[in-house]
């Protein structure tokens, strides 16, 4: 890959146009023109270098709006991003999301270069279980299929039978030929998946540091303060929260719900980046966010994204041993096979 620390230099007109492009979008989020002027040289250079290096940016919906609207080529949930990663034609993928998502892109595209801008972009779920834990679970529950959430390391995916995301977990678990299923690592999701699939789900005890913070009382308060509001909760929330929501699912599912519903007001019980995205994309509806930030997602910014384009250091490049990658890919391929909505 061609990289250079020399900045491509924008003309005055380039920057004026970039400020206008950003301001048109960001004013919905109450950004001022001055704030757009501050980031315009960065977004301009990132977009320029992407073209020069034949690179694309895949970003999760929890990313900051300046990443989503300033530089991303595709924005989505874990499932959408994994599908998109398979279709990328560029030589390099810059992943503005968390490490397990970048790893998934690499597993699906071993020949491409995958870079992650921040080394802080972990995930409390992915860090909550090891490959050895899966081997022990299999010994405790012989003959039981193992479905692992995509929020896991490549090594964990390699030990599972099928990978799932919040967009397809219910569909896939229902299709598995067993009344009992091991689901790892999210404790709340495991408890939600029992009633949602009608199966006996056993699993693990990891939690998402963001979704673990929401309570049933908060949801009830929202309902009492906003008549007609629709409450959308992520599958990683505690079952007591899910029970009082109007919709439960992935961030992609929530976006679809808001865009297609005839209701006018929505509360998103998930990381607050999703609300920021939807305020821009669906300006005619009222979106209430949560103000709970994922520090891992938010460790990515325009500066470190530009840095990996200027001069990536080896730690930012995702590498997975081929013995692990091949087996992890089989779990992901099984997921694609069992998911109806492509
Ligand atoms: P989604 O796949 O629903 O976007 O979820 C990803 C995630 O990390 C939720 O916290
Ligand atoms: Fe992981 Fe939770 Fe952050 Fe999603 S929001 S990346 S599950 S810690």
Coordinates of C-alpha atoms and ligand atoms in Angstrom, one line a residue:
X1 CA 0.0 0.0 0.0
X2 CA 1.2 3.5 -0.9
X3 CA 1.5 5.6 2.2
X4 CA 3.0 9.0 2.8
X5 CA 3.2 11.3 5.7
X6 CA 3.3 14.3 3.4
X7 CA -0.2 15.8 3.4
X8 CA -2.0 16.2 0.1
X9 CA -2.7 19.9 0.3
X10 CA -6.2 21.2 -0.2
X11 CA -6.9 24.4 -2.0
X12 CA -8.9 27.1 -0.3
X13 CA -11.9 26.1 -2.5
X14 CA -11.5 22.5 -1.4
X15 CA -11.8 23.4 2.2
X16 CA -14.7 25.8 1.6
X17 CA -16.6 23.1 -0.2
X18 CA -15.8 20.5 2.5
X19 CA -17.1 22.9 5.2
X20 CA -20.3 23.4 3.3
X21 CA -20.7 19.6 2.8
X22 CA -20.2 18.9 6.5
X23 CA -22.3 21.9 7.7
X24 CA -25.3 20.8 5.6
X25 CA -25.3 17.5 7.5
X26 CA -24.0 18.4 11.0
X27 CA -26.3 21.5 11.6
X28 CA -29.1 18.9 12.3
X29 CA -27.0 18.0 15.3
X30 CA -26.5 21.7 16.3
X31 CA -22.9 21.8 15.0
X32 CA -21.8 25.3 14.1
X33 CA -20.0 26.3 10.9
X34 CA -16.9 27.0 13.1
X35 CA -16.9 23.4 14.3
X36 CA -17.1 22.1 10.8
X37 CA -14.2 24.4 9.8
X38 CA -12.1 22.7 12.5
X39 CA -12.7 19.2 11.2
X40 CA -12.8 20.0 7.4
X41 CA -9.0 19.7 6.8
X42 CA -9.1 16.3 8.5
X43 CA -12.1 14.9 6.7
X44 CA -10.8 16.3 3.4
X45 CA -7.4 14.6 3.8
X46 CA -8.9 11.3 5.0
X47 CA -11.1 11.2 1.9
X48 CA -8.3 12.1 -0.3
X49 CA -5.9 9.5 1.1
X50 CA -8.6 6.8 0.8
X51 CA -8.8 7.5 -2.9
X52 CA -5.0 7.5 -3.3
X53 CA -4.6 4.2 -1.4
X54 CA -7.7 2.4 -2.7
X55 CA -9.0 2.2 0.9
X56 CA -12.6 2.2 2.3
X57 CA -13.9 3.1 5.7
X58 CA -16.5 0.8 7.3
X59 CA -18.0 2.3 10.4
X60 CA -20.4 1.1 13.1
X61 CA -23.5 3.2 13.8
X62 CA -22.1 4.0 17.3
X63 CA -19.2 6.0 15.8
X64 CA -19.1 9.8 16.3
X65 CA -21.1 11.7 13.7
X66 CA -17.9 13.3 12.2
X67 CA -16.7 9.8 11.4
X68 CA -20.1 8.5 10.1
X69 CA -20.9 11.6 8.0
X70 CA -17.5 12.9 7.4
X71 CA -15.5 9.9 6.2
X72 CA -17.3 6.5 6.3
X73 CA -18.1 4.7 3.0
X74 CA -20.5 2.2 4.7
X75 CA -22.2 2.5 8.1
X76 CA -24.1 -0.4 9.7
X77 CA -24.6 -2.9 12.4
X78 CA -22.4 -6.0 13.0
X79 CA -24.2 -8.1 10.5
X80 CA -24.4 -5.4 7.8
X81 CA -20.7 -4.6 8.3
X82 CA -19.7 -8.3 7.9
X83 CA -21.7 -8.6 4.7
X84 CA -20.2 -5.4 3.4
X85 CA -16.7 -6.5 4.3
X86 CA -17.1 -9.5 2.0
X87 CA -18.1 -7.2 -0.9
X88 CA -15.3 -4.7 -0.6
X89 CA -13.2 -4.4 -3.7
X90 CA -10.6 -1.9 -2.2
X91 CA -7.2 -3.1 -1.1
X92 CA -7.5 -1.8 2.4
X93 CA -10.3 -1.7 4.9
X94 CA -10.1 0.9 7.7
X95 CA -12.4 -0.3 10.4
X96 CA -14.0 2.4 12.5
X97 CA -15.6 0.1 15.0
X98 CA -14.3 -2.3 17.6
X99 CA -11.7 -5.0 17.3
X100 CA -14.0 -8.0 16.9
X101 CA -15.6 -6.3 13.9
X102 CA -12.3 -5.6 12.3
X103 CA -11.2 -9.2 13.0
X104 CA -14.4 -10.4 11.3
X105 CA -13.6 -8.3 8.2
X106 CA -10.1 -9.8 8.1
X107 CA -11.4 -13.4 8.6
X108 CA -13.8 -12.9 5.7
X109 CA -11.1 -11.1 3.6
X110 CA -7.7 -12.6 4.5
X111 CA -6.1 -11.2 1.5
X112 CA -7.0 -7.6 2.3
X113 CA -5.3 -5.2 4.6
X114 CA -7.5 -4.4 7.6
X115 CA -6.5 -1.5 9.9
X116 CA -8.1 -0.3 13.1
X117 CA -7.4 3.3 14.1
X118 CA -7.4 2.7 17.9
X119 CA -5.8 0.1 20.1
X120 CA -8.4 0.9 22.8
X121 CA -11.3 -0.4 20.7
X122 CA -12.0 -3.6 22.6
X123 CA -15.4 -4.8 23.9
X124 CA -16.4 -6.0 27.4
X125 CA -18.3 -9.0 25.8
X126 CA -15.4 -10.1 23.5
X127 CA -13.0 -9.8 26.5
X128 CA -15.3 -11.8 28.7
X129 CA -14.7 -15.3 27.3
X130 CA -11.8 -17.4 25.9
X131 CA -11.5 -20.3 23.5
X132 CA -10.7 -22.5 26.5
X133 CA -14.0 -21.5 28.1
X134 CA -15.9 -22.8 25.0
X135 CA -14.0 -26.1 25.2
X136 CA -15.0 -26.5 28.8
X137 CA -18.7 -25.6 28.1
X138 CA -18.7 -28.3 25.4
X139 CA -17.5 -30.8 27.9
X140 CA -20.2 -29.8 30.4
X141 CA -22.9 -29.9 27.7
X142 CA -22.0 -32.7 25.2
X143 CA -23.8 -32.8 21.9
X144 CA -25.1 -29.3 22.4
X145 CA -24.6 -26.9 19.5
X146 CA -22.6 -23.7 20.3
X147 CA -23.7 -20.4 18.9
X148 CA -21.4 -17.5 19.6
X149 CA -22.2 -13.9 19.4
X150 CA -20.2 -12.0 16.8
X151 CA -18.8 -9.9 19.8
X152 CA -16.1 -12.5 20.4
X153 CA -12.5 -13.0 19.4
X154 CA -11.5 -14.9 16.3
X155 CA -10.2 -17.7 18.6
X156 CA -13.6 -18.1 20.3
X157 CA -15.4 -18.1 16.9
X158 CA -13.0 -20.9 15.8
X159 CA -14.4 -23.1 18.6
X160 CA -18.1 -22.5 17.9
X161 CA -20.5 -24.1 15.4
X162 CA -22.2 -20.9 14.2
X163 CA -21.8 -17.2 14.7
X164 CA -24.8 -14.9 15.3
X165 CA -25.4 -11.2 15.5
X166 CA -28.2 -9.4 17.2
X167 CA -29.8 -9.2 13.8
X168 CA -30.1 -12.9 13.2
X169 CA -29.6 -14.7 16.6
X170 CA -33.3 -15.6 17.1
X171 CA -33.6 -16.9 13.5
X172 CA -30.4 -19.0 13.6
X173 CA -31.0 -20.4 17.1
X174 CA -34.5 -21.5 16.1
X175 CA -33.1 -23.3 13.1
X176 CA -30.5 -25.3 15.1
X177 CA -31.5 -28.9 15.3
X178 CA -31.5 -29.1 19.1
X179 CA -33.8 -28.0 21.9
X180 CA -30.8 -27.0 24.0
X181 CA -28.3 -24.5 22.6
X182 CA -25.1 -23.0 24.2
X183 CA -25.0 -19.2 23.5
X184 CA -22.0 -17.1 24.5
X185 CA -20.9 -14.8 25.9
X186 CA -23.6 -12.2 26.8
X187 CA -25.6 -13.1 29.9
X188 CA -28.6 -10.8 29.2
X189 CA -28.8 -11.9 25.6
X190 CA -28.7 -15.5 26.7
X191 CA -31.7 -14.8 29.0
X192 CA -33.5 -12.9 26.3
X193 CA -33.0 -15.6 23.7
X194 CA -34.8 -18.3 25.8
X195 CA -38.3 -16.8 25.5
X196 CA -37.6 -15.4 22.0
X197 CA -36.6 -18.8 20.6
X198 CA -38.5 -21.2 22.8
X199 CA -35.2 -23.1 23.4
X200 CA -33.3 -24.0 26.5
X201 CA -30.3 -21.6 26.3
X202 CA -27.2 -22.1 28.5
X203 CA -24.2 -19.9 28.3
X204 CA -21.9 -17.4 29.9
X205 CA -21.9 -14.4 32.2
X206 CA -20.3 -11.5 30.3
X207 CA -22.1 -8.2 30.0
X208 CA -21.9 -5.1 27.8
X209 CA -20.8 -2.2 29.9
X210 CA -23.2 0.1 28.0
X211 CA -26.4 -2.0 27.8
X212 CA -26.0 -3.2 31.4
X213 CA -26.7 0.3 32.6
X214 CA -30.3 0.6 31.4
X215 CA -33.2 -0.2 33.8
X216 CA -36.9 -0.9 33.5
X217 CA -37.6 2.2 35.6
X218 CA -35.9 4.4 33.0
X219 CA -38.1 2.9 30.3
X220 CA -41.3 3.4 32.4
X221 CA -40.3 7.0 33.1
X222 CA -39.9 7.6 29.4
X223 CA -43.3 6.2 28.7
X224 CA -44.9 8.3 31.4
X225 CA -43.2 11.5 30.1
X226 CA -43.8 11.0 26.4
X227 CA -47.2 9.8 25.2
X228 CA -47.2 7.6 22.1
X229 CA -43.4 7.0 22.3
X230 CA -42.0 3.8 20.9
X231 CA -39.3 2.2 23.0
X232 CA -36.6 0.3 21.1
X233 CA -34.2 -1.8 23.1
X234 CA -31.0 -3.6 22.1
X235 CA -31.0 -7.4 22.6
X236 CA -28.0 -6.9 25.0
X237 CA -30.3 -5.1 27.6
X238 CA -31.4 -6.9 30.7
X239 CA -34.6 -9.0 30.2
X240 CA -36.6 -6.7 32.5
X241 CA -35.9 -3.8 30.0
X242 CA -36.6 -5.9 27.0
X243 CA -40.0 -6.9 28.4
X244 CA -41.3 -3.4 28.5
X245 CA -39.9 -2.3 25.1
X246 CA -42.0 -2.2 21.9
X247 CA -39.1 -3.6 19.8
X248 CA -36.0 -5.7 20.6
X249 CA -33.2 -6.3 18.2
X250 CA -30.1 -5.0 16.6
X251 CA -29.1 -1.4 15.9
X252 CA -29.9 -2.1 12.2
X253 CA -33.4 -3.4 13.3
X254 CA -34.0 -0.2 15.3
X255 CA -33.1 1.9 12.3
X256 CA -35.5 0.0 10.1
X257 CA -38.2 0.3 12.8
X258 CA -37.9 4.1 13.1
X259 CA -37.7 4.6 9.3
X260 CA -40.8 2.5 8.6
X261 CA -43.0 3.1 11.7
X262 CA -45.9 5.6 11.5
X263 CA -45.1 6.7 15.1
X264 CA -43.4 10.1 15.6
X265 CA -41.3 9.7 18.7
X266 CA -38.8 7.0 19.6
X267 CA -36.4 6.2 22.5
X268 CA -33.4 4.2 21.6
X269 CA -32.2 2.1 24.6
X270 CA -28.7 1.6 23.3
X271 CA -25.4 3.5 22.9
X272 CA -26.1 7.1 22.1
X273 CA -24.3 7.2 18.8
X274 CA -27.3 5.5 17.1
X275 CA -29.6 8.4 18.1
X276 CA -27.2 10.9 16.6
X277 CA -27.1 9.0 13.3
X278 CA -30.9 8.8 13.2
X279 CA -31.5 12.4 14.1
X280 CA -29.6 13.2 10.8
X281 CA -31.2 10.5 8.7
X282 CA -34.8 10.9 9.9
X283 CA -35.0 14.6 10.8
X284 CA -38.9 14.6 10.7
X285 CA -39.2 12.3 13.7
X286 CA -38.2 12.8 17.3
X287 CA -35.4 10.6 18.5
X288 CA -34.5 10.3 22.1
X289 CA -31.0 8.9 22.8
X290 CA -29.5 7.5 25.9
X291 CA -26.3 9.5 26.5
X292 CA -24.5 6.3 27.4
X293 CA -21.2 6.1 25.5
X294 CA -19.2 3.1 24.6
X295 CA -15.6 4.1 25.4
X296 CA -14.2 1.5 23.0
X297 CA -16.3 2.8 20.1
X298 CA -15.6 6.3 21.0
X299 CA -11.8 5.8 21.1
X300 CA -11.8 6.2 17.4
X301 CA -11.7 9.7 16.0
X302 CA -10.7 11.6 12.9
X303 CA -7.2 12.1 14.2
X304 CA -6.4 8.4 14.7
X305 CA -8.2 7.5 11.5
X306 CA -6.0 9.9 9.6
X307 CA -3.0 8.5 11.3
X308 CA -3.5 5.0 10.1
X309 CA -3.9 6.4 6.6
X310 CA -0.7 8.5 6.9
X311 CA 1.6 5.9 8.5
X312 CA 0.0 2.8 10.0
X313 CA 2.1 1.1 12.6
X314 CA 2.1 -2.7 12.7
X315 CA -0.1 -2.9 15.9
X316 CA -3.0 -1.3 14.0
X317 CA -3.0 -4.0 11.3
X318 CA -5.3 -7.0 12.1
X319 CA -3.5 -10.3 11.8
X320 CA -5.0 -13.7 12.5
X321 CA -3.2 -17.0 12.3
X322 CA -4.6 -19.0 9.4
X323 CA -5.4 -22.0 11.6
X324 CA -7.7 -19.8 13.7
X325 CA -9.0 -17.8 10.7
X326 CA -10.1 -20.8 8.7
X327 CA -12.2 -22.3 11.5
X328 CA -13.6 -18.9 12.5
X329 CA -14.6 -18.4 8.9
X330 CA -16.6 -21.6 9.0
X331 CA -18.7 -20.2 11.9
X332 CA -19.3 -17.0 10.0
X333 CA -20.2 -18.9 6.8
X334 CA -22.7 -21.0 8.7
X335 CA -24.3 -17.7 9.9
X336 CA -24.7 -16.4 6.4
X337 CA -26.2 -19.7 5.2
X338 CA -28.8 -19.6 8.0
X339 CA -29.8 -15.9 7.7
X340 CA -32.7 -15.2 5.4
X341 CA -32.3 -11.5 5.1
X342 CA -29.1 -11.1 3.0
Ligands
LIG1 P1 -25.3 -4.4 16.5 O1 -24.8 -5.5 15.7 O2 -26.8 -4.5 16.9 O3 -25.0 -3.1 15.9 O4 -24.6 -4.4 17.9 C1 -23.2 -4.3 18.1 C2 -22.8 -3.9 19.4 O5 -21.7 -3.9 19.8 C3 -23.9 -3.6 20.4 O6 -23.4 -3.1 21.5
LIG2 FE1 -19.0 -4.1 23.2 FE2 -21.1 -3.0 24.5 FE3 -19.3 -1.4 23.3 FE4 -21.0 -2.9 21.9 S1 -21.5 -1.2 23.2 S2 -18.8 -2.6 21.5 S3 -21.2 -4.7 23.1 S4 -18.9 -2.8 25.1

